[in-house]
PDB file of C-alpha atoms in Angstrom:
ATOM      1  CA  LEU Q   1     -33.598   1.912  -2.531  1.00 23.00           C
ATOM      2  CA  PHE Q   2     -32.988   2.833  -6.142  1.00 26.00           C
ATOM      3  CA  GLY Q   3     -30.003   1.802  -8.209  1.00 29.00           C
ATOM      4  CA  LYS Q   4     -28.803   2.942 -11.607  1.00 31.00           C
ATOM      5  CA  LEU Q   5     -26.648   0.357 -13.347  1.00 32.00           C
ATOM      6  CA  LEU Q   6     -23.873   0.848 -15.840  1.00 36.00           C
ATOM      7  CA  GLN Q   7     -22.178  -2.182 -17.282  1.00 37.00           C
ATOM      8  CA  SER Q   8     -19.563  -1.761 -19.956  1.00 38.00           C
ATOM      9  CA  GLU Q   9     -16.896  -3.756 -21.655  1.00 37.00           C
ATOM     10  CA  LEU Q  10     -15.371  -0.460 -22.806  1.00 37.00           C
ATOM     11  CA  PRO Q  11     -12.330   0.691 -20.862  1.00 40.00           C
ATOM     12  CA  ILE Q  12     -13.722   3.586 -18.820  1.00 44.00           C
ATOM     13  CA  THR Q  13     -11.806   6.018 -16.651  1.00 50.00           C
ATOM     14  CA  TYR Q  14     -12.445   7.094 -13.075  1.00 48.00           C
ATOM     15  CA  GLN Q  15     -13.569  10.418 -14.485  1.00 49.00           C
ATOM     16  CA  GLU Q  16     -16.137   8.729 -16.711  1.00 52.00           C
ATOM     17  CA  ALA Q  17     -17.382   6.556 -13.818  1.00 52.00           C
ATOM     18  CA  PHE Q  18     -17.729   9.644 -11.604  1.00 48.00           C
ATOM     19  CA  ARG Q  19     -19.444  11.656 -14.330  1.00 48.00           C
ATOM     20  CA  CYS Q  20     -21.779   8.766 -15.090  1.00 46.00           C
ATOM     21  CA  ALA Q  21     -22.617   8.376 -11.404  1.00 44.00           C
ATOM     22  CA  THR Q  22     -23.690  12.008 -11.135  1.00 42.00           C
ATOM     23  CA  GLY Q  23     -25.938  11.722 -14.163  1.00 43.00           C
ATOM     24  CA  LEU Q  24     -23.839  14.188 -16.132  1.00 39.00           C
ATOM     25  CA  PRO Q  25     -23.319  13.352 -19.824  1.00 37.00           C
ATOM     26  CA  LEU Q  26     -20.885  10.510 -20.363  1.00 39.00           C
ATOM     27  CA  LYS Q  27     -18.459  11.460 -23.113  1.00 39.00           C
ATOM     28  CA  LEU Q  28     -16.565   8.520 -24.513  1.00 36.00           C
ATOM     29  CA  VAL Q  29     -13.432   9.336 -26.444  1.00 34.00           C
ATOM     30  CA  LYS Q  30     -10.490   7.286 -27.613  1.00 35.00           C
ATOM     31  CA  PRO Q  31      -8.732   5.713 -24.597  1.00 40.00           C
ATOM     32  CA  ASP Q  32      -5.387   7.289 -25.538  1.00 39.00           C
ATOM     33  CA  ALA Q  33      -6.970  10.753 -25.622  1.00 35.00           C
ATOM     34  CA  ARG Q  34      -8.513  10.648 -22.129  1.00 39.00           C
ATOM     35  CA  PRO Q  35      -6.761  12.346 -19.232  1.00 47.00           C
ATOM     36  CA  ASP Q  36      -6.793  10.758 -15.763  1.00 67.00           C
ATOM     37  CA  TYR Q  37      -5.140   7.858 -13.994  1.00 62.00           C
ATOM     38  CA  VAL Q  38      -4.277   5.763 -17.063  1.00 67.00           C
ATOM     39  CA  ASN Q  39      -2.547   8.791 -18.587  1.00 69.00           C
ATOM     40  CA  ASN Q  40      -0.973   9.782 -15.245  1.00 68.00           C
ATOM     41  CA  ASP Q  41      -3.132  12.895 -14.883  1.00 68.00           C
ATOM     42  CA  LEU Q  42      -5.297  12.438 -11.797  1.00 73.00           C
ATOM     43  CA  ASP Q  43      -5.210  16.197 -11.256  1.00 76.00           C
ATOM     44  CA  SER Q  44      -7.734  16.362 -14.114  1.00 77.00           C
ATOM     45  CA  VAL Q  45     -10.363  14.814 -11.800  1.00 79.00           C
ATOM     46  CA  ALA Q  46      -9.519  16.827  -8.663  1.00 85.00           C
ATOM     47  CA  ASP Q  47     -12.635  18.962  -9.224  1.00 86.00           C
ATOM     48  CA  LEU Q  48     -14.801  15.864  -8.685  1.00 86.00           C
ATOM     49  CA  PHE Q  49     -13.786  15.721  -4.990  1.00 91.00           C
ATOM     50  CA  THR Q  50     -14.780  17.988  -2.111  1.00 94.00           C
ATOM     51  CA  PRO Q  51     -11.857  19.978  -0.668  1.00 94.00           C
ATOM     52  CA  ASP Q  52     -12.096  17.927   2.554  1.00 94.00           C
ATOM     53  CA  ALA Q  53     -12.612  14.550   0.826  1.00 95.00           C
ATOM     54  CA  LYS Q  54     -11.656  11.493   2.862  1.00 96.00           C
ATOM     55  CA  ILE Q  55      -9.864   8.958   0.671  1.00 94.00           C
ATOM     56  CA  MET Q  56      -8.846   5.470   1.742  1.00 94.00           C
ATOM     57  CA  VAL Q  57      -6.743   3.077  -0.317  1.00 92.00           C
ATOM     58  CA  ASN Q  58      -6.434  -0.369   1.265  1.00 92.00           C
ATOM     59  CA  ASP Q  59      -7.349   1.172   4.648  1.00 89.00           C
ATOM     60  CA  THR Q  60      -4.733   3.950   4.478  1.00 91.00           C
ATOM     61  CA  ASP Q  61      -6.204   7.452   4.897  1.00 94.00           C
ATOM     62  CA  LEU Q  62      -5.013   9.874   2.214  1.00 91.00           C
ATOM     63  CA  THR Q  63      -5.679  13.349   0.899  1.00 91.00           C
ATOM     64  CA  PHE Q  64      -6.489  13.696  -2.780  1.00 89.00           C
ATOM     65  CA  SER Q  65      -2.922  14.930  -3.456  1.00 89.00           C
ATOM     66  CA  GLN Q  66      -1.418  11.938  -1.630  1.00 90.00           C
ATOM     67  CA  MET Q  67      -3.632   9.510  -3.558  1.00 86.00           C
ATOM     68  CA  ALA Q  68      -2.748  11.133  -6.889  1.00 85.00           C
ATOM     69  CA  ALA Q  69       0.979  11.042  -6.077  1.00 86.00           C
ATOM     70  CA  GLY Q  70       0.787   7.413  -4.923  1.00 85.00           C
ATOM     71  CA  PHE Q  71      -1.043   6.230  -8.025  1.00 83.00           C
ATOM     72  CA  SER Q  72       1.347   8.214 -10.252  1.00 84.00           C
ATOM     73  CA  ILE Q  73       4.328   6.270  -8.899  1.00 84.00           C
ATOM     74  CA  GLY Q  74       2.984   3.176 -10.658  1.00 85.00           C
ATOM     75  CA  HIS Q  75       3.768   4.784 -14.006  1.00 85.00           C
ATOM     76  CA  GLU Q  76       7.471   4.536 -13.145  1.00 88.00           C
ATOM     77  CA  TYR Q  77       7.187   0.734 -12.933  1.00 91.00           C
ATOM     78  CA  PHE Q  78       4.430  -0.168 -15.417  1.00 92.00           C
ATOM     79  CA  THR Q  79       3.371   0.547 -18.989  1.00 92.00           C
ATOM     80  CA  ASP Q  80      -0.019   0.186 -20.673  1.00 91.00           C
ATOM     81  CA  ILE Q  81      -1.914   0.820 -17.408  1.00 87.00           C
ATOM     82  CA  ARG Q  82      -5.643   0.366 -17.893  1.00 86.00           C
ATOM     83  CA  HIS Q  83      -8.902  -0.751 -16.315  1.00 83.00           C
ATOM     84  CA  GLU Q  84     -10.912  -3.526 -17.942  1.00 85.00           C
ATOM     85  CA  LYS Q  85     -14.123  -5.406 -17.152  1.00 86.00           C
ATOM     86  CA  ASN Q  86     -15.592  -2.358 -15.443  1.00 81.00           C
ATOM     87  CA  ASP Q  87     -18.895  -2.478 -13.598  1.00 86.00           C
ATOM     88  CA  ALA Q  88     -20.322   0.555 -11.815  1.00 85.00           C
ATOM     89  CA  PHE Q  89     -23.647   1.333 -10.220  1.00 86.00           C
ATOM     90  CA  THR Q  90     -25.026   4.113  -8.068  1.00 88.00           C
ATOM     91  CA  MET Q  91     -27.309   3.604  -5.079  1.00 88.00           C
ATOM     92  CA  HIS Q  92     -29.710   6.324  -3.907  1.00 88.00           C
ATOM     93  CA  TYR Q  93     -30.662   5.394  -0.321  1.00 87.00           C
ATOM     94  CA  LYS Q  94     -34.198   6.336   0.690  1.00 88.00           C
ATOM     95  CA  GLU Q  95     -34.402   4.614   4.113  1.00 87.00           C
ATOM     96  CA  GLY Q  96     -32.291   3.493   7.061  1.00 86.00           C
ATOM     97  CA  ASP Q  97     -28.977   4.773   8.379  1.00 88.00           C
ATOM     98  CA  ASN Q  98     -27.884   5.948   4.928  1.00 85.00           C
ATOM     99  CA  ALA Q  99     -31.179   7.712   4.026  1.00 86.00           C
ATOM    100  CA  GLY Q 100     -30.469  10.583   1.648  1.00 88.00           C
ATOM    101  CA  SER Q 101     -26.996   9.283   0.770  1.00 91.00           C
ATOM    102  CA  ILE Q 102     -25.741   8.439  -2.694  1.00 91.00           C
ATOM    103  CA  PHE Q 103     -22.972   5.875  -3.223  1.00 92.00           C
ATOM    104  CA  THR Q 104     -21.295   4.684  -6.417  1.00 90.00           C
ATOM    105  CA  HIS Q 105     -19.693   1.227  -6.463  1.00 92.00           C
ATOM    106  CA  TYR Q 106     -17.062   0.381  -9.070  1.00 90.00           C
ATOM    107  CA  TRP Q 107     -15.389  -2.980  -9.833  1.00 91.00           C
ATOM    108  CA  TYR Q 108     -12.509  -3.200 -12.273  1.00 89.00           C
ATOM    109  CA  ASN Q 109      -9.548  -5.270 -13.433  1.00 91.00           C
ATOM    110  CA  TRP Q 110      -6.376  -3.200 -13.190  1.00 90.00           C
ATOM    111  CA  LYS Q 111      -3.950  -4.320 -15.893  1.00 93.00           C
ATOM    112  CA  ALA Q 112      -0.459  -3.195 -16.786  1.00 93.00           C
ATOM    113  CA  THR Q 113       2.849  -4.511 -18.067  1.00 95.00           C
ATOM    114  CA  SER Q 114       5.802  -4.589 -15.682  1.00 94.00           C
ATOM    115  CA  LYS Q 115       8.781  -2.625 -17.002  1.00 93.00           C
ATOM    116  CA  LYS Q 116      11.028  -4.966 -14.974  1.00 91.00           C
ATOM    117  CA  THR Q 117       9.742  -8.335 -16.201  1.00 92.00           C
ATOM    118  CA  GLY Q 118       7.696  -7.537 -19.306  1.00 95.00           C
ATOM    119  CA  LYS Q 119       4.845  -9.613 -17.840  1.00 94.00           C
ATOM    120  CA  GLU Q 120       1.283  -8.388 -17.745  1.00 96.00           C
ATOM    121  CA  LEU Q 121      -0.349  -8.118 -14.342  1.00 94.00           C
ATOM    122  CA  SER Q 122      -4.076  -8.316 -13.730  1.00 95.00           C
ATOM    123  CA  ILE Q 123      -5.472  -7.305 -10.344  1.00 93.00           C
ATOM    124  CA  ARG Q 124      -9.171  -7.133  -9.435  1.00 94.00           C
ATOM    125  CA  GLY Q 125     -10.142  -3.975  -7.576  1.00 93.00           C
ATOM    126  CA  TYR Q 126     -13.154  -2.363  -5.987  1.00 94.00           C
ATOM    127  CA  ALA Q 127     -13.952   1.228  -5.112  1.00 92.00           C
ATOM    128  CA  TRP Q 128     -16.910   3.067  -3.672  1.00 93.00           C
ATOM    129  CA  MET Q 129     -17.624   6.773  -3.525  1.00 92.00           C
ATOM    130  CA  LYS Q 130     -20.057   8.669  -1.294  1.00 94.00           C
ATOM    131  CA  TRP Q 131     -21.399  11.828  -2.880  1.00 92.00           C
ATOM    132  CA  ARG Q 132     -22.154  15.263  -1.444  1.00 91.00           C
ATOM    133  CA  GLY Q 133     -24.064  16.982  -4.225  1.00 88.00           C
ATOM    134  CA  ASP Q 134     -22.014  16.446  -7.373  1.00 86.00           C
ATOM    135  CA  LYS Q 135     -18.705  15.911  -5.518  1.00 90.00           C
ATOM    136  CA  VAL Q 136     -17.120  12.830  -3.951  1.00 92.00           C
ATOM    137  CA  GLU Q 137     -16.754  13.353  -0.198  1.00 95.00           C
ATOM    138  CA  ILE Q 138     -15.540   9.840   0.731  1.00 95.00           C
ATOM    139  CA  MET Q 139     -13.800   7.265  -1.474  1.00 94.00           C
ATOM    140  CA  TYR Q 140     -12.535   3.788  -0.665  1.00 95.00           C
ATOM    141  CA  ASN Q 141     -10.401   1.755  -3.091  1.00 93.00           C
ATOM    142  CA  ALA Q 142      -9.279  -1.819  -2.368  1.00 93.00           C
ATOM    143  CA  PHE Q 143      -7.121  -4.326  -4.199  1.00 91.00           C
ATOM    144  CA  ASP Q 144      -4.628  -7.046  -3.295  1.00 91.00           C
ATOM    145  CA  PRO Q 145      -1.228  -5.312  -3.674  1.00 88.00           C
ATOM    146  CA  THR Q 146       0.874  -8.523  -3.620  1.00 89.00           C
ATOM    147  CA  LEU Q 147       1.638  -8.756  -7.368  1.00 88.00           C
ATOM    148  CA  TYR Q 148       1.885  -4.981  -7.712  1.00 86.00           C
ATOM    149  CA  ASN Q 149       4.404  -4.654  -4.873  1.00 86.00           C
ATOM    150  CA  ALA Q 150       6.469  -7.618  -6.126  1.00 86.00           C
ATOM    151  CA  SER Q 151       6.961  -5.737  -9.402  1.00 85.00           C
ATOM    152  CA  LEU Q 152       8.388  -2.710  -7.579  1.00 80.00           C
ATOM    153  CA  ASP Q 153      11.383  -4.552  -6.092  1.00 74.00           C
TER     154      ASP Q 153
END
């Protein structure tokens, strides 16, 4: 078992976490200049997923397009969406049932301001990705949606 660890207090994007996990160069730019989820542009990371990728968000099976559309809806209800206190690491399994598999694990604090109340929300989340070559073939993302959903009403 071999793990590569990335710990950062910088706000990183899904794209940066994925790129870092593959060992490709990590390019940090100003947060407001980065495309992806925080800028409502998940299509910019579509090339990081296999065409048949299995994506689960809180145990709901989704296609990449469904996930992107679902996460984009949040921009109708929240401003200043960001991830903070990010921790990511990649595991290269050498033995056992997962021998030959590569997984990236990612913990984050999702933060945003509710357009309805003006209050900031902070929700801890976790995601893991299983890689096939340099593409994500399976992704799981989990968070407690209670506060998020209450802000949608």
